[in-house]
């Protein structure tokens, strides 16, 4: 004889509580029903919609609406003190955490961010063409574009990024603060990413702090190898080398970046109002950094 949802309530609660991170999509909840229907002695006629409605009304599962000013809202389901990082990853398939979120997860500075960055890579695109000083100066005289793909939930925000195709270079599995399984850029990849997009890490001062926090935890050879594989048009190695030197890395470490050359004047960030030139790295940096 089929049981009732009320009779299975304790078992359902235990199953939801066992999920590290406490984040569920509708598809995941339907799979839980399918996998446990017989064990919980639930009627074959019980629909997925009725099952989810019961979880929300009687078991304690919470509906989380992720709202955007530009895009349609999304619904997810949360159990207890859910993981905002896992929530960010749930929004798009094949995504991973990056930039400021990766800085936080690796403990590279003391920031407790309320914004999470989840990157889903684009399809392969042609390279950016030939580099010139005029092109660099024009590009970095303007503010850097940032993603408009932003969602808000409870007290958190999620910024969805569409990064270049890298075949998830330098992405590693990690455990979140609630024991949940996450995908995140490793330290070397993170240090490169936040130089390319410092706004996604809180700005250049926070980027410098992250470089200080990574000292002794990353090899310069891995940073160089990652940068070369990413194959950017702009000479980001000048900015990386400057930050490594300023953060107190050994000369033999930042020297690897120096050996890549300094053919152009470059910029630590976009749209600087007041800057000074570091002649050694041919790099314009904000005054007072």
CSV table of C-alpha atoms in Angstrom, one decimal, residues 235 237-246 253-266 277-285:
chain,number,residue,atom,x,y,z
A,235,UNK,CA,50.7,42.5,-22.3
A,237,UNK,CA,52.6,40.2,-17.9
A,238,UNK,CA,53.8,43.7,-17.2
A,239,UNK,CA,50.9,44.2,-14.7
A,240,UNK,CA,51.4,40.8,-13.2
A,241,UNK,CA,55.2,41.3,-12.8
A,242,UNK,CA,54.6,44.7,-11.2
A,243,UNK,CA,52.1,43.3,-8.7
A,244,UNK,CA,54.4,40.4,-7.8
A,245,UNK,CA,57.3,42.7,-7.1
A,246,UNK,CA,55.1,45.2,-5.2
A,253,UNK,CA,59.9,35.0,-9.4
A,254,UNK,CA,58.9,38.3,-10.9
A,255,UNK,CA,62.0,38.1,-13.1
A,256,UNK,CA,60.2,35.5,-15.2
A,257,UNK,CA,57.7,38.2,-16.2
A,258,UNK,CA,60.4,40.7,-16.8
A,259,UNK,CA,62.0,38.4,-19.3
A,260,UNK,CA,58.8,38.5,-21.4
A,261,UNK,CA,59.8,42.0,-22.4
A,262,UNK,CA,58.2,45.5,-22.2
A,263,UNK,CA,57.5,46.6,-25.8
A,264,UNK,CA,54.6,48.9,-24.9
A,265,UNK,CA,53.4,51.3,-22.2
A,266,UNK,CA,50.6,49.4,-20.4
A,277,UNK,CA,54.3,55.6,-14.7
A,278,UNK,CA,56.4,52.8,-13.3
A,279,UNK,CA,59.4,53.0,-15.7
A,280,UNK,CA,60.7,49.6,-14.9
A,281,UNK,CA,57.5,47.8,-16.0
A,282,UNK,CA,56.4,50.6,-18.4
A,283,UNK,CA,53.1,50.5,-16.5
A,284,UNK,CA,50.7,53.2,-15.5
A,285,UNK,CA,49.4,52.6,-12.0
